[in-house]
mmCIF file of C-alpha atoms in Angstrom:
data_model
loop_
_atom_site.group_PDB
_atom_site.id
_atom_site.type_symbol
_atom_site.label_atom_id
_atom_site.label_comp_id
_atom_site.label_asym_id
_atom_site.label_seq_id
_atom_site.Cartn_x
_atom_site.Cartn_y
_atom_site.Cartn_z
ATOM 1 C CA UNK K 1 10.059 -12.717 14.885
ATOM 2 C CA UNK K 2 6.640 -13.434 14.612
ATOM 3 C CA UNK K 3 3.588 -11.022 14.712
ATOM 4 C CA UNK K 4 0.362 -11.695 16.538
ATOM 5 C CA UNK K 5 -2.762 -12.997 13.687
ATOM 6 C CA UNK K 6 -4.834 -10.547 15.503
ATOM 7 C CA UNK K 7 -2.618 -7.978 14.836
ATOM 8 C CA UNK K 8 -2.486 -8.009 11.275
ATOM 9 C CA UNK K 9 -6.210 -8.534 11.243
ATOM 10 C CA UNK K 10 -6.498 -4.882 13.116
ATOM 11 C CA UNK K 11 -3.642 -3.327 10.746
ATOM 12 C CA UNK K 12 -5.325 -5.261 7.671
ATOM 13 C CA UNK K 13 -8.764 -4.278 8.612
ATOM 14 C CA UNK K 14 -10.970 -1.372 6.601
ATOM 15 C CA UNK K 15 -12.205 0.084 8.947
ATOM 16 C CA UNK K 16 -8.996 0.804 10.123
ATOM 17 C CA UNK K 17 -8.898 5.211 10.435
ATOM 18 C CA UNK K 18 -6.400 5.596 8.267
ATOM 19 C CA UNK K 19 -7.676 6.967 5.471
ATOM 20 C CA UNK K 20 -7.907 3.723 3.602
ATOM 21 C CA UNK K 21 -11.432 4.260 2.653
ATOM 22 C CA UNK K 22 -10.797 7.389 0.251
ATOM 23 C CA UNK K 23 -9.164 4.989 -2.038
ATOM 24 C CA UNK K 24 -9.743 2.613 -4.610
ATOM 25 C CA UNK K 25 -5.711 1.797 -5.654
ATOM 26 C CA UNK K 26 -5.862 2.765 -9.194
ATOM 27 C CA UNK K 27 -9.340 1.119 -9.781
ATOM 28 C CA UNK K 28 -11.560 4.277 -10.845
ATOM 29 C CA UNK K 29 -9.375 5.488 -13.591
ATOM 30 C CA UNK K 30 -8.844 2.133 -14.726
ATOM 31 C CA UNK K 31 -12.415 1.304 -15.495
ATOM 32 C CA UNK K 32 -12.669 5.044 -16.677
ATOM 33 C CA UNK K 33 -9.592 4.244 -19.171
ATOM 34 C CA UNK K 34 -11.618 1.052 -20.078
ATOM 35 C CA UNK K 35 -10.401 -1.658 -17.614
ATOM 36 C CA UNK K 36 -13.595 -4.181 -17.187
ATOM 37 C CA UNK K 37 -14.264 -6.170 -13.734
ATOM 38 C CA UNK K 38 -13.284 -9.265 -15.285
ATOM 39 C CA UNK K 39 -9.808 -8.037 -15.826
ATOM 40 C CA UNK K 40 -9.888 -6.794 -12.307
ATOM 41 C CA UNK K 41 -7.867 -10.083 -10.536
ATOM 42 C CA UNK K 42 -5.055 -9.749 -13.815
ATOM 43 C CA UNK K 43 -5.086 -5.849 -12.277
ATOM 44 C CA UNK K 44 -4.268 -7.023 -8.773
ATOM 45 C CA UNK K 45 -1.322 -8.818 -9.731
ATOM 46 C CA UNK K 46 -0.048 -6.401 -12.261
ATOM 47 C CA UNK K 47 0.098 -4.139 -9.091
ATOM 48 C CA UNK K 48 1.421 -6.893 -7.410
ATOM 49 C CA UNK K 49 4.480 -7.125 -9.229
ATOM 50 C CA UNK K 50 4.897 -3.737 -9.725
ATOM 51 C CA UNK K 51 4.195 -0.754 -7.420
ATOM 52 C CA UNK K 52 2.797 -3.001 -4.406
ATOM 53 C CA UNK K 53 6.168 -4.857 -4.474
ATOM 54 C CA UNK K 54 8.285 -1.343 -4.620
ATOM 55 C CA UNK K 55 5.311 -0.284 -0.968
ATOM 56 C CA UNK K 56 6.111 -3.745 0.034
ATOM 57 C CA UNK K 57 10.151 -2.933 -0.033
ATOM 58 C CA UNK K 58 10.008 0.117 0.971
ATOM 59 C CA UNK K 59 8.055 -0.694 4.214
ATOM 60 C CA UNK K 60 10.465 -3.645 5.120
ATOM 61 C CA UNK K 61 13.797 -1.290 4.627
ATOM 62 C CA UNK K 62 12.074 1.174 6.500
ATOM 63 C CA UNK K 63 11.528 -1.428 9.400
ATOM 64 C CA UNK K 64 14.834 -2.317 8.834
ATOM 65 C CA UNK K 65 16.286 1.588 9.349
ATOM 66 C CA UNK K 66 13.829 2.109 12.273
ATOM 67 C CA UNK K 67 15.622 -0.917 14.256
ATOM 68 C CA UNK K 68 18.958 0.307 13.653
ATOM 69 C CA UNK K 69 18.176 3.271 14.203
ATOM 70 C CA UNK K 70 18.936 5.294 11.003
ATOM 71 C CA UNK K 71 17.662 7.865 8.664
ATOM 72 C CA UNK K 72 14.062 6.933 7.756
ATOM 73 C CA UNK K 73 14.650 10.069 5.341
ATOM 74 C CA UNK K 74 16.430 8.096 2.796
ATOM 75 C CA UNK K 75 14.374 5.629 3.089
ATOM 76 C CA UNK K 76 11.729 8.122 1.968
ATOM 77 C CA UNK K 77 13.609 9.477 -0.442
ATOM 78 C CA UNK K 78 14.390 6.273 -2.307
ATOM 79 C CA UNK K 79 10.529 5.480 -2.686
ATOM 80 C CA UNK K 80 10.126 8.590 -4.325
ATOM 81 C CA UNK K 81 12.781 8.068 -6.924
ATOM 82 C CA UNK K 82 10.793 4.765 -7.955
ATOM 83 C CA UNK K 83 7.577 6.588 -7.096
ATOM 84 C CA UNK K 84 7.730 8.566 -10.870
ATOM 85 C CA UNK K 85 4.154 9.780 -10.624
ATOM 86 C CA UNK K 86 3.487 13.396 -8.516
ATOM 87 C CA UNK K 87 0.176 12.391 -7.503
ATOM 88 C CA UNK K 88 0.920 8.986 -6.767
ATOM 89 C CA UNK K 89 3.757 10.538 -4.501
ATOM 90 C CA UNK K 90 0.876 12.972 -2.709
ATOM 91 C CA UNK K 91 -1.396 10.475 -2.302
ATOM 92 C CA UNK K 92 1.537 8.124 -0.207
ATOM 93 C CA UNK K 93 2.378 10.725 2.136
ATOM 94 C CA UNK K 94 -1.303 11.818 2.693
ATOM 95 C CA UNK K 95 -1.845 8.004 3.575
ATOM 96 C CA UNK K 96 0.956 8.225 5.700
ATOM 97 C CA UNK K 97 0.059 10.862 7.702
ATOM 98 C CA UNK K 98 -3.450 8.724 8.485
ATOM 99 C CA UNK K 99 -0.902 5.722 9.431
ATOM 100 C CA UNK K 100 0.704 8.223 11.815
ATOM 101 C CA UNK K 101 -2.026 8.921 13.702
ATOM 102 C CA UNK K 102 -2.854 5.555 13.983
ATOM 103 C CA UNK K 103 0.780 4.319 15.031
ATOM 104 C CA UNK K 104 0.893 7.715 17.568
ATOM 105 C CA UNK K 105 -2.419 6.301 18.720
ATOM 106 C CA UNK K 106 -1.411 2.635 19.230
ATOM 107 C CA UNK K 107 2.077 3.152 20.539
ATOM 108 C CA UNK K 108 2.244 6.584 21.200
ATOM 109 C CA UNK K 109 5.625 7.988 22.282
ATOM 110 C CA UNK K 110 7.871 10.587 20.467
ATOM 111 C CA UNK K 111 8.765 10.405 16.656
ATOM 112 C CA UNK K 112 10.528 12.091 14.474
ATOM 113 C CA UNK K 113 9.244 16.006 13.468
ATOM 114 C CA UNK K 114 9.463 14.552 9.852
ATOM 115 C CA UNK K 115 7.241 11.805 10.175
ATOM 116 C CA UNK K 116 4.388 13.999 8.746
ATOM 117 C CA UNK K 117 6.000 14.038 5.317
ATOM 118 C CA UNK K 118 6.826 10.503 5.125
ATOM 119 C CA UNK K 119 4.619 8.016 2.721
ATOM 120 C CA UNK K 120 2.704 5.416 4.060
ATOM 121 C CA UNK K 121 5.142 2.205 3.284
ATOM 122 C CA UNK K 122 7.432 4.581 5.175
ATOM 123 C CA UNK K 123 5.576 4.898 8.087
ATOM 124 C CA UNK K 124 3.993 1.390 7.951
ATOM 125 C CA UNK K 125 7.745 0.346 8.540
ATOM 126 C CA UNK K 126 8.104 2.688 11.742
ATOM 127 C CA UNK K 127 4.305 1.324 12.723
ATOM 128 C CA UNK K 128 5.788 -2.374 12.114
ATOM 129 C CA UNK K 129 9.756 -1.412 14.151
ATOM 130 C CA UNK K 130 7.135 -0.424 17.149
ATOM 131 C CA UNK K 131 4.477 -3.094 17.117
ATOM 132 C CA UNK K 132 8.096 -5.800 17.159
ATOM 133 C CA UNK K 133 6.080 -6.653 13.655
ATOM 134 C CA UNK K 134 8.632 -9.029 11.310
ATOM 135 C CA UNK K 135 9.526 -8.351 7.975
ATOM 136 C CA UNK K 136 7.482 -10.600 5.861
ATOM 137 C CA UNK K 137 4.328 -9.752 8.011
ATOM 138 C CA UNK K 138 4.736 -6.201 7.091
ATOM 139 C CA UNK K 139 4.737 -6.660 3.537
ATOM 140 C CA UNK K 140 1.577 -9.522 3.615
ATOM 141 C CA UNK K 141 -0.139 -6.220 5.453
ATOM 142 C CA UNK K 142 1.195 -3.996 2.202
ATOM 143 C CA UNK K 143 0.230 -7.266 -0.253
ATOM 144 C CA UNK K 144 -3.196 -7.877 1.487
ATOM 145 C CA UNK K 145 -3.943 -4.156 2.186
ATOM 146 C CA UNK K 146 -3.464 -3.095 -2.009
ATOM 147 C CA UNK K 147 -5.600 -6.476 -2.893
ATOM 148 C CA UNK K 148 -8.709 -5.073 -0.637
ATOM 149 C CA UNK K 149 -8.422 -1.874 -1.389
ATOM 150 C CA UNK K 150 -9.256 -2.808 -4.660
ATOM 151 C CA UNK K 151 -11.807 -5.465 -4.508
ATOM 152 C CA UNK K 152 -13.169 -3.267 -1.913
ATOM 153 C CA UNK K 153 -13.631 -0.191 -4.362
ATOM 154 C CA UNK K 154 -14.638 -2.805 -7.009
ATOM 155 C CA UNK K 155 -17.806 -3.251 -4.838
ATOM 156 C CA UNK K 156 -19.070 0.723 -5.008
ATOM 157 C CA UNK K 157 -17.703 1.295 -8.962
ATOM 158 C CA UNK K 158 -19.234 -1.563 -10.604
ATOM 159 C CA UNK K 159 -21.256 -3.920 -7.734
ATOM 160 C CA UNK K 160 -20.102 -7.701 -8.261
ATOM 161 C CA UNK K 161 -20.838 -10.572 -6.190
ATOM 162 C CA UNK K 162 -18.793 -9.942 -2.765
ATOM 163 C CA UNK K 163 -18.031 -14.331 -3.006
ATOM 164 C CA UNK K 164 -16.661 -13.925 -6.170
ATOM 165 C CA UNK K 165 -14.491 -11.173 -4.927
ATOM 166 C CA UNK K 166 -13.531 -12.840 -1.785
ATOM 167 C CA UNK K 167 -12.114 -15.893 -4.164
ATOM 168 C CA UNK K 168 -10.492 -13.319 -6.071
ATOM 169 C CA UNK K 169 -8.455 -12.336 -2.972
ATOM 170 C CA UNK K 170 -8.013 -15.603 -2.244
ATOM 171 C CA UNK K 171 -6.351 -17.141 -5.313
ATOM 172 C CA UNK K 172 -3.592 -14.192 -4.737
ATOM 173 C CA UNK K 173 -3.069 -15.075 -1.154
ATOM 174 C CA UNK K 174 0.021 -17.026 -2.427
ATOM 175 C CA UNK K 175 1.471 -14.564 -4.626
ATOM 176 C CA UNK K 176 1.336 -12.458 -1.575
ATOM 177 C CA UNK K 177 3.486 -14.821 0.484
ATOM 178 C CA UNK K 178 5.745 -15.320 -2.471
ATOM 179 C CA UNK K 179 6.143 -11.184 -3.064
ATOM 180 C CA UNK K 180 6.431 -10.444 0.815
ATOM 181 C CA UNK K 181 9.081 -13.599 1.156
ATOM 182 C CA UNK K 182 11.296 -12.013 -1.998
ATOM 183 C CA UNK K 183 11.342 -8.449 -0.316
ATOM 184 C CA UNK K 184 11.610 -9.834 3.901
ATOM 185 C CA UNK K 185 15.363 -10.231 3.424
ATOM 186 C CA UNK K 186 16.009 -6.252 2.308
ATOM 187 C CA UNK K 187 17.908 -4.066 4.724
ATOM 188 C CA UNK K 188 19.060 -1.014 2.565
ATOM 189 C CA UNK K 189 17.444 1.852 0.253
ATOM 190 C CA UNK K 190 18.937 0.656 -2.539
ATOM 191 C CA UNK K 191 17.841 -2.458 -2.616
ATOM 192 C CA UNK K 192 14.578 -1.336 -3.225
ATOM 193 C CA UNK K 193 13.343 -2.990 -6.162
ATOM 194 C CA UNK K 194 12.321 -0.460 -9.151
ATOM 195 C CA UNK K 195 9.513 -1.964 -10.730
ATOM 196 C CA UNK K 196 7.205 0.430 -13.035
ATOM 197 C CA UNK K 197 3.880 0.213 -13.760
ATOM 198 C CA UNK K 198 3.735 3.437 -16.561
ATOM 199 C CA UNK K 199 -0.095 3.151 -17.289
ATOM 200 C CA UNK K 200 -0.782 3.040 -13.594
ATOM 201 C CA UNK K 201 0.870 5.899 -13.576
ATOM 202 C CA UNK K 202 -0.722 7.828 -16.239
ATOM 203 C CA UNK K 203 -4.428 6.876 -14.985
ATOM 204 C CA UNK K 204 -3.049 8.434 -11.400
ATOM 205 C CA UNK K 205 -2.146 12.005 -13.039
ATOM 206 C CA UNK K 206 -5.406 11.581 -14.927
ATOM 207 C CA UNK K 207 -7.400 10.895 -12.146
ATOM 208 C CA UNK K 208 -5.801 13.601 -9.627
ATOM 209 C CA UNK K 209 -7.438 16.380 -12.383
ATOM 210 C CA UNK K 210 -10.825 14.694 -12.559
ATOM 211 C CA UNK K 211 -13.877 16.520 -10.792
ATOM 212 C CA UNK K 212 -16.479 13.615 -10.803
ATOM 213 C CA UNK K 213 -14.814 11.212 -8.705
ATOM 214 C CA UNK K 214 -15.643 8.400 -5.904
ATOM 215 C CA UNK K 215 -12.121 7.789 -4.888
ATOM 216 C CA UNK K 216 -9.031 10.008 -4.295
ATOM 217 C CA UNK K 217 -6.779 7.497 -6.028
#
């Protein structure tokens, strides 16, 4: 199955309205917690390996449910058990209920009463089962989506050259094919990798108690 380029341009675009802008993926607390922008591109695949690939997963065995037709709620409930932060687990499903209104909006059509309490890889794989969106393709959108987010935020915390940012993305466009080509082939909960990322963690409980803030996450 293949998805349309301009597809993923509309789903991977920021000006997308689905909340996307309130976040920065973990940047803000990492500079707070003393992260500089030249260690921002070793961040982006740190998250890469780690709690993008477990979105990433998540997203394609929730596609994979959604086909067949089965309980999206375990689905859910598996990204939670490798989701070990509360407010990392808040901020998901508040993402997911902007990806909601955005799938009701594109496709609308009846879904399921718990859809509202689902996280946003969770929904992103009900957004991709509607749009006839292929595995891998959802989880370049997951990839490409976390890389932006941050480079993005990068741009308002601590201004860099947007060039220099834009090659950062670019260098991990691979790593992004090679993550969303080791997750395309999962079909069950389970199989969800479990792949920590403890300090990102930490800076995300941190940062959910913090006042003076840009970002919500």
């Amino acid at each position: 199955m293949s998805t349309s380029p301009l597809l993923l341009a509309l789903l991977g675009d920021a000006r997308l309205p689905s909340g996307g802008h309130t976040q920065s993926a973990g940047l803000e607390p990492a500079l707070r917690a003393g992260t500089t922008p030249a260690e921002v591109p070793a961040y982006l695949r740190a998250r890469l390996r780690t709690v993008t690939r477990v979105e990433a997963g998540t997203a394609v065995v929730a596609r994979a449910v959604a086909v067949d037709g089965g309980d999206l709620g375990e689905v859910e409930a598996a990204w939670a058990a490798r989701t070990p932060s509360p407010a990392l687990r808040a901020n998901g499903r508040h993402l997911g209920r902007g990806y909601l209104r955005v799938l009701q909006a594109l496709w609308p059509g009846p879904v399921d009463a718990r859809a509202r309490t689902w996280s946003r890889p969770v929904v992103l794989g009900l957004l991709a089962h509607h749009a006839g969106m292929g595995p891998a393709d959802v989880a370049r959108l997951v990839g490409y989506d976390d890389a932006q987010t941050v480079t993005a935020a990068l741009l308002k915390l601590e201004p860099q050259d947007p060039l220099t940012i834009t090659a950062w993305v670019h260098a991990l466009l691979p790593d992004i094919d090679e993550m969303a080509d080791r997750v395309a082939p999962l079909h069950l909960p389970e199989q969800i990798s479990a792949h920590g990322a403890p300090l990102i963690e930490r800076w995300a409980e941190t940062h959910d108690t913090t006042t003076e803030r840009l970002f919500r996450a």
